[in-house]
Tab-separated table of C-alpha atoms in Angstrom:
chain	number	residue	atom	x	y	z
A	1	MET	CA	-0.075	-0.006	0.260
A	2	LEU	CA	1.457	3.639	-0.973
A	3	CYS	CA	1.251	5.986	1.402
A	4	ASP	CA	2.032	9.126	1.816
A	5	VAL	CA	3.124	9.442	5.761
A	6	ARG	CA	2.383	6.794	8.166
A	7	VAL	CA	2.701	8.146	12.435
A	8	LEU	CA	2.077	6.059	15.391
A	9	ALA	CA	-0.272	8.108	17.656
A	10	PRO	CA	0.286	7.293	21.795
A	11	ALA	CA	-1.772	6.419	24.559
A	12	LYS	CA	-1.644	8.783	28.168
A	13	ILE	CA	-3.298	8.148	31.247
A	14	ASN	CA	-3.930	10.520	33.984
A	15	ILE	CA	-2.009	10.753	37.375
A	16	GLY	CA	-4.995	12.177	39.032
A	17	LEU	CA	-7.918	13.460	37.837
A	18	ARG	CA	-9.955	16.082	40.112
A	19	VAL	CA	-13.623	17.221	38.139
A	20	MET	CA	-14.721	20.118	39.135
A	21	PRO	CA	-18.094	21.053	38.623
A	22	ALA	CA	-19.787	21.899	35.147
A	23	ARG	CA	-18.872	25.322	33.887
A	24	ALA	CA	-21.926	27.873	32.478
A	25	ASP	CA	-20.854	26.776	28.778
A	26	GLY	CA	-21.190	23.191	29.894
A	27	TYR	CA	-17.585	22.048	30.312
A	28	HIS	CA	-15.945	21.021	33.745
A	29	GLY	CA	-12.482	22.014	34.631
A	30	ILE	CA	-9.973	19.672	35.615
A	31	GLU	CA	-7.250	19.259	36.822
A	32	SER	CA	-4.606	15.893	36.128
A	33	ILE	CA	-1.194	15.038	35.663
A	34	PHE	CA	-1.390	13.532	32.253
A	35	GLN	CA	1.531	11.277	30.921
A	36	THR	CA	1.685	9.642	27.409
A	37	ILE	CA	2.713	5.733	27.581
A	38	PRO	CA	4.388	3.349	24.518
A	39	PHE	CA	0.692	1.663	23.537
A	40	TYR	CA	0.039	3.058	20.119
A	41	ASP	CA	-2.468	3.225	17.184
A	42	LYS	CA	-0.874	3.463	14.358
A	43	LEU	CA	-1.660	5.835	10.758
A	44	ALA	CA	-1.312	5.933	7.638
A	45	LEU	CA	-2.373	8.493	5.210
A	46	GLN	CA	-3.364	8.311	1.268
A	47	ARG	CA	-3.976	11.410	-0.616
A	48	ILE	CA	-6.429	10.741	-3.451
A	49	GLY	CA	-6.862	14.286	-4.933
A	50	ASP	CA	-10.805	14.088	-5.263
A	51	SER	CA	-11.956	17.456	-4.363
A	52	GLY	CA	-14.526	17.405	-1.954
A	53	SER	CA	-12.358	17.879	1.390
A	54	LYS	CA	-13.909	13.921	2.616
A	55	CYS	CA	-11.671	12.051	4.872
A	56	HIS	CA	-12.333	7.634	4.730
A	57	VAL	CA	-10.875	5.712	7.511
A	58	VAL	CA	-10.118	2.117	6.796
A	59	CYS	CA	-9.793	1.115	10.527
A	60	ASN	CA	-8.488	-2.253	11.393
A	61	GLY	CA	-9.832	-3.774	14.821
A	62	MET	CA	-12.810	-1.438	15.026
A	63	ILE	CA	-15.915	-0.387	13.644
A	64	LEU	CA	-15.984	3.452	13.928
A	65	PRO	CA	-19.175	5.431	13.646
A	66	GLU	CA	-19.237	6.636	10.170
A	67	ARG	CA	-18.607	10.832	12.227
A	68	ASN	CA	-15.694	10.279	14.468
A	69	THR	CA	-12.436	12.449	15.862
A	70	LEU	CA	-10.327	11.535	12.754
A	71	THR	CA	-13.412	12.887	10.047
A	72	SER	CA	-13.929	15.487	12.178
A	73	ALA	CA	-10.431	16.532	12.611
A	74	TYR	CA	-9.687	16.482	9.003
A	75	GLU	CA	-13.115	18.456	8.401
A	76	VAL	CA	-11.963	21.488	10.541
A	77	PHE	CA	-7.929	21.142	9.113
A	78	CYS	CA	-9.346	22.060	5.797
A	79	GLU	CA	-12.008	24.597	7.106
A	80	VAL	CA	-8.533	26.344	8.525
A	81	THR	CA	-6.328	26.012	6.074
A	82	GLY	CA	-8.173	25.822	2.739
A	83	VAL	CA	-7.050	22.419	1.682
A	84	SER	CA	-9.775	20.451	-0.969
A	85	GLU	CA	-8.762	17.229	-1.569
A	86	SER	CA	-9.979	13.900	-0.494
A	87	LEU	CA	-8.128	11.506	1.814
A	88	LYS	CA	-8.054	7.918	2.966
A	89	VAL	CA	-6.613	7.166	6.931
A	90	TYR	CA	-5.528	3.511	7.504
A	91	LEU	CA	-5.823	3.026	11.503
A	92	GLU	CA	-4.846	0.145	12.724
A	93	LYS	CA	-6.339	-0.060	16.053
A	94	ASN	CA	-4.705	-1.117	19.445
A	95	ILE	CA	-5.556	1.487	22.062
A	96	PRO	CA	-8.867	0.642	23.604
A	97	SER	CA	-12.244	2.238	23.069
A	98	GLY	CA	-13.946	4.041	26.153
A	99	ALA	CA	-10.574	2.978	28.259
A	100	GLY	CA	-9.602	6.408	29.386
A	101	LEU	CA	-6.345	6.327	27.439
A	102	GLY	CA	-7.506	9.106	24.916
A	103	GLY	CA	-6.749	6.848	21.649
A	104	GLY	CA	-9.648	8.757	19.696
A	105	SER	CA	-7.572	12.182	20.871
A	106	SER	CA	-4.671	11.141	20.270
A	107	ASP	CA	-4.950	9.075	16.493
A	108	ALA	CA	-6.904	13.150	16.304
A	109	ALA	CA	-3.697	15.392	16.862
A	110	SER	CA	-1.612	12.930	15.376
A	111	LEU	CA	-3.317	13.365	12.449
A	112	ILE	CA	-3.734	16.674	12.533
A	113	ASN	CA	0.303	16.993	13.042
A	114	ALA	CA	0.883	14.630	10.098
A	115	LEU	CA	-1.725	16.501	7.542
A	116	ASP	CA	0.825	19.936	8.540
A	117	ALA	CA	3.527	17.974	7.017
A	118	VAL	CA	2.148	16.613	4.591
A	119	TYR	CA	0.586	19.716	3.263
A	120	GLY	CA	2.983	21.998	3.913
A	121	THR	CA	0.413	24.307	5.531
A	122	ASN	CA	2.703	25.550	8.572
A	123	LEU	CA	-0.425	25.507	10.997
A	124	SER	CA	0.274	28.301	13.650
A	125	LEU	CA	-0.472	27.763	17.586
A	126	ASN	CA	-3.608	29.274	17.493
A	127	GLN	CA	-4.711	27.294	14.432
A	128	LYS	CA	-4.060	23.731	16.233
A	129	HIS	CA	-6.109	24.986	19.485
A	130	TYR	CA	-8.420	25.888	17.060
A	131	ILE	CA	-8.965	22.901	16.129
A	132	ALA	CA	-8.413	20.380	19.326
A	133	SER	CA	-11.625	22.517	20.598
A	134	LYS	CA	-13.667	21.712	17.538
A	135	VAL	CA	-12.378	17.895	17.699
A	136	GLY	CA	-12.053	17.098	21.860
A	137	SER	CA	-10.525	18.187	25.003
A	138	ASP	CA	-7.839	15.846	25.409
A	139	VAL	CA	-6.630	16.574	22.018
A	140	PHE	CA	-4.788	19.613	23.304
A	141	PHE	CA	-2.514	17.477	25.175
A	142	PHE	CA	-1.544	15.443	22.371
A	143	MET	CA	-0.959	18.107	19.751
A	144	GLY	CA	2.437	19.004	22.550
A	145	CYS	CA	3.458	15.765	21.621
A	146	SER	CA	6.281	16.427	19.221
A	147	ASP	CA	8.181	13.033	19.495
A	148	VAL	CA	5.575	10.393	19.970
A	149	THR	CA	8.665	7.350	20.955
A	150	ASN	CA	9.693	9.561	24.137
A	151	PRO	CA	7.227	9.928	27.465
A	152	PHE	CA	5.448	13.382	27.495
A	153	ALA	CA	3.789	14.782	30.515
A	154	ALA	CA	2.027	17.913	31.472
A	155	VAL	CA	0.069	18.797	34.284
A	156	VAL	CA	-3.957	20.212	32.118
A	157	GLY	CA	-6.226	22.548	33.665
A	158	GLY	CA	-9.219	24.242	31.905
A	159	ARG	CA	-11.362	22.010	29.955
A	160	GLY	CA	-7.993	20.194	28.850
A	161	GLU	CA	-6.631	23.814	26.626
A	162	VAL	CA	-4.331	24.263	29.484
A	163	VAL	CA	-1.308	21.904	28.585
A	164	ASN	CA	1.746	23.079	30.919
A	165	SER	CA	4.751	20.657	29.718
A	166	ILE	CA	6.890	19.156	32.868
A	167	ILE	CA	9.658	16.800	32.594
A	168	PRO	CA	8.225	13.004	31.993
A	169	ARG	CA	9.838	10.439	34.796
A	170	ARG	CA	11.374	7.438	33.520
A	171	ASP	CA	12.118	5.369	36.173
A	172	LEU	CA	8.084	4.178	36.249
A	173	PHE	CA	6.953	0.455	35.477
A	174	TYR	CA	3.427	0.389	34.153
A	175	VAL	CA	0.794	-2.278	34.357
A	176	LEU	CA	-2.290	-1.879	32.218
A	177	ILE	CA	-5.412	-3.761	32.596
A	178	CYS	CA	-8.860	-3.348	30.523
A	179	PRO	CA	-11.449	-4.740	32.033
A	180	ASP	CA	-14.343	-5.511	29.728
A	181	VAL	CA	-16.555	-2.535	30.437
A	182	HIS	CA	-16.737	0.599	27.968
A	183	SER	CA	-17.174	3.565	29.778
A	184	SER	CA	-18.357	6.559	27.566
A	185	THR	CA	-17.134	10.294	28.718
A	186	ALA	CA	-20.643	11.376	28.485
A	187	GLU	CA	-21.766	8.375	30.968
A	188	ALA	CA	-19.149	9.082	33.287
A	189	TYR	CA	-19.461	13.093	33.685
A	190	ARG	CA	-23.080	12.339	34.296
A	191	LEU	CA	-22.825	9.504	36.630
A	192	VAL	CA	-19.616	11.901	38.304
A	193	ASP	CA	-22.828	14.930	38.526
A	194	GLN	CA	-24.735	12.520	40.281
A	195	TRP	CA	-21.862	10.977	42.475
A	196	TYR	CA	-20.874	14.632	44.017
A	197	GLU	CA	-23.815	17.192	43.106
A	198	PRO	CA	-24.871	18.804	45.732
A	199	ASN	CA	-21.446	19.003	47.832
A	200	TRP	CA	-18.613	19.598	45.907
A	201	ASP	CA	-15.909	20.657	47.726
A	202	TRP	CA	-12.790	21.095	46.069
A	203	ASN	CA	-9.709	22.892	46.982
A	204	SER	CA	-7.312	24.244	44.082
A	205	TYR	CA	-3.610	23.119	43.001
A	206	SER	CA	-1.566	24.829	41.020
A	207	ALA	CA	0.830	23.303	38.542
A	208	GLU	CA	3.577	23.609	40.722
A	209	GLN	CA	1.918	21.570	43.471
A	210	LEU	CA	1.258	18.914	41.382
A	211	GLU	CA	4.244	18.817	39.398
A	212	SER	CA	6.093	18.404	43.354
A	213	VAL	CA	3.764	15.606	44.179
A	214	TYR	CA	4.458	13.445	40.705
A	215	ASN	CA	8.318	14.172	41.338
A	216	ASN	CA	8.435	12.820	45.201
A	217	PRO	CA	8.205	8.729	45.939
A	218	VAL	CA	5.278	6.686	44.120
A	219	GLU	CA	4.476	5.593	47.089
A	220	THR	CA	3.660	9.097	48.570
A	221	TRP	CA	1.124	10.521	46.049
A	222	GLY	CA	-2.338	11.334	47.093
A	223	PHE	CA	-3.759	11.761	43.730
A	224	VAL	CA	-7.506	10.866	43.500
A	225	ASN	CA	-9.469	10.419	40.185
A	226	SER	CA	-12.943	11.694	40.609
A	227	PHE	CA	-13.909	9.204	38.702
A	228	THR	CA	-13.198	6.679	39.842
A	229	ALA	CA	-15.509	6.185	43.232
A	230	PRO	CA	-18.564	6.751	40.841
A	231	LEU	CA	-17.694	4.218	38.282
A	232	VAL	CA	-16.284	1.403	40.390
A	233	GLN	CA	-19.667	1.115	41.685
A	234	HIS	CA	-21.349	1.374	38.367
A	235	TYR	CA	-18.781	-1.252	37.053
A	236	PRO	CA	-17.246	-3.223	40.079
A	237	LEU	CA	-14.880	-5.122	37.588
A	238	ILE	CA	-13.031	-2.010	37.760
A	239	GLY	CA	-12.824	-2.178	41.620
A	240	GLU	CA	-12.160	-5.398	41.090
A	241	GLY	CA	-9.426	-4.536	38.349
A	242	LEU	CA	-7.698	-2.304	41.041
A	243	GLN	CA	-7.519	-4.516	44.046
A	244	ASP	CA	-5.677	-6.644	41.425
A	245	LEU	CA	-3.278	-4.231	40.985
A	246	LYS	CA	-2.827	-3.470	44.730
A	247	ASP	CA	-2.815	-7.681	45.246
A	248	VAL	CA	0.468	-8.069	43.673
A	249	GLY	CA	2.638	-5.405	44.914
A	250	ALA	CA	1.367	-1.879	42.430
A	251	SER	CA	2.976	1.292	45.164
A	252	PHE	CA	-0.042	3.183	43.267
A	253	ALA	CA	-3.127	2.230	41.770
A	254	GLN	CA	-6.012	4.442	39.945
A	255	MET	CA	-8.060	4.365	37.144
A	256	SER	CA	-7.339	6.320	34.392
A	257	GLY	CA	-9.203	9.807	32.936
A	258	SER	CA	-13.006	8.709	32.849
A	259	GLY	CA	-12.203	4.517	32.628
A	260	SER	CA	-12.777	1.759	32.039
A	261	ALA	CA	-8.855	1.494	32.513
A	262	VAL	CA	-6.536	1.383	35.613
A	263	PHE	CA	-2.982	0.874	36.087
A	264	GLY	CA	-0.215	0.359	38.549
A	265	ILE	CA	2.805	2.084	39.054
A	266	PHE	CA	5.931	-0.032	40.291
A	267	SER	CA	9.224	0.836	41.330
A	268	THR	CA	11.619	-1.914	39.269
A	269	LYS	CA	11.499	-3.266	35.967
A	270	ASP	CA	11.363	-6.805	37.499
A	271	SER	CA	8.447	-6.448	39.909
A	272	ALA	CA	6.657	-4.663	37.305
A	273	ALA	CA	7.283	-8.399	35.264
A	274	CYS	CA	6.103	-10.340	37.329
A	275	ALA	CA	2.607	-8.467	38.434
A	276	PHE	CA	2.337	-8.690	34.662
A	277	LEU	CA	2.764	-12.097	34.517
A	278	LYS	CA	0.403	-12.987	37.242
A	279	LEU	CA	-2.190	-10.592	35.609
A	280	ARG	CA	-2.659	-12.268	32.463
A	281	LYS	CA	-3.660	-15.335	33.949
A	282	LYS	CA	-6.655	-12.904	34.719
A	283	TRP	CA	-7.487	-10.044	32.834
A	284	LYS	CA	-7.340	-10.622	28.941
A	285	GLN	CA	-6.010	-7.394	27.557
A	286	CYS	CA	-3.370	-6.467	30.036
A	287	TYR	CA	-0.060	-4.936	29.345
A	288	THR	CA	3.149	-3.483	30.953
A	289	PHE	CA	5.230	-0.171	29.850
A	290	ALA	CA	8.511	1.635	30.023
A	291	PHE	CA	10.008	3.677	28.576
A	292	SER	CA	14.011	3.114	28.445
């Protein structure tokens, strides 16, 4: 297959995710540290040349809705740049959907950056942010991953558009479990609203404070995910995954994003490998990662 460019789209985990009450515009504010992990979707782009600014997605591994993050991203890219031709995107989907790992958003960000290179449009940061705002809140973070094969971390605020990059830790070893649960973002926010109303009582933390905790020993972390309690009540399998990670010695275990994936952090490569060997006997989708 002759393609114009091939790119990787990394997954992310949330190390802590505090959700604020819904704002006047309907969005919730968040406070979180996003960290990429070396788990990738793969995209190949082929310019068709037909006019019409249509994006045709061929996906291996998942049935995508006709309108998805890739088609949305291409539509807005064409609106911003004036590009007017059809495009085919071949997507190898490895990152599970509905897992809180940002796969759809990462795919969109990788597509935007690839399109910018293919068409030589030299998008400004403001233009990239505009496109991201029309596709999804997590896209802002992934737009900052200049080299997806290296770790990228940031303190993320606002609705996701405030991205303050920080030095990513390379001394962490992960085990990831994806329970057989699909958690849509809309459902997760509805459950959070029901869980915390009317007693939202959050103290805000600065980016510097969150970064400071991130750099402390993992076993001292006090990060929480506002989605975890309501999602575990609704989907006990998520709680089972968290408990299994703790039982095999994770220094820190939490749910990523709005779920349903859960991850554990281990202090050594060997301890993570040992935990993975135990957990994969039970969990069909179980993975271990580390950035070398």
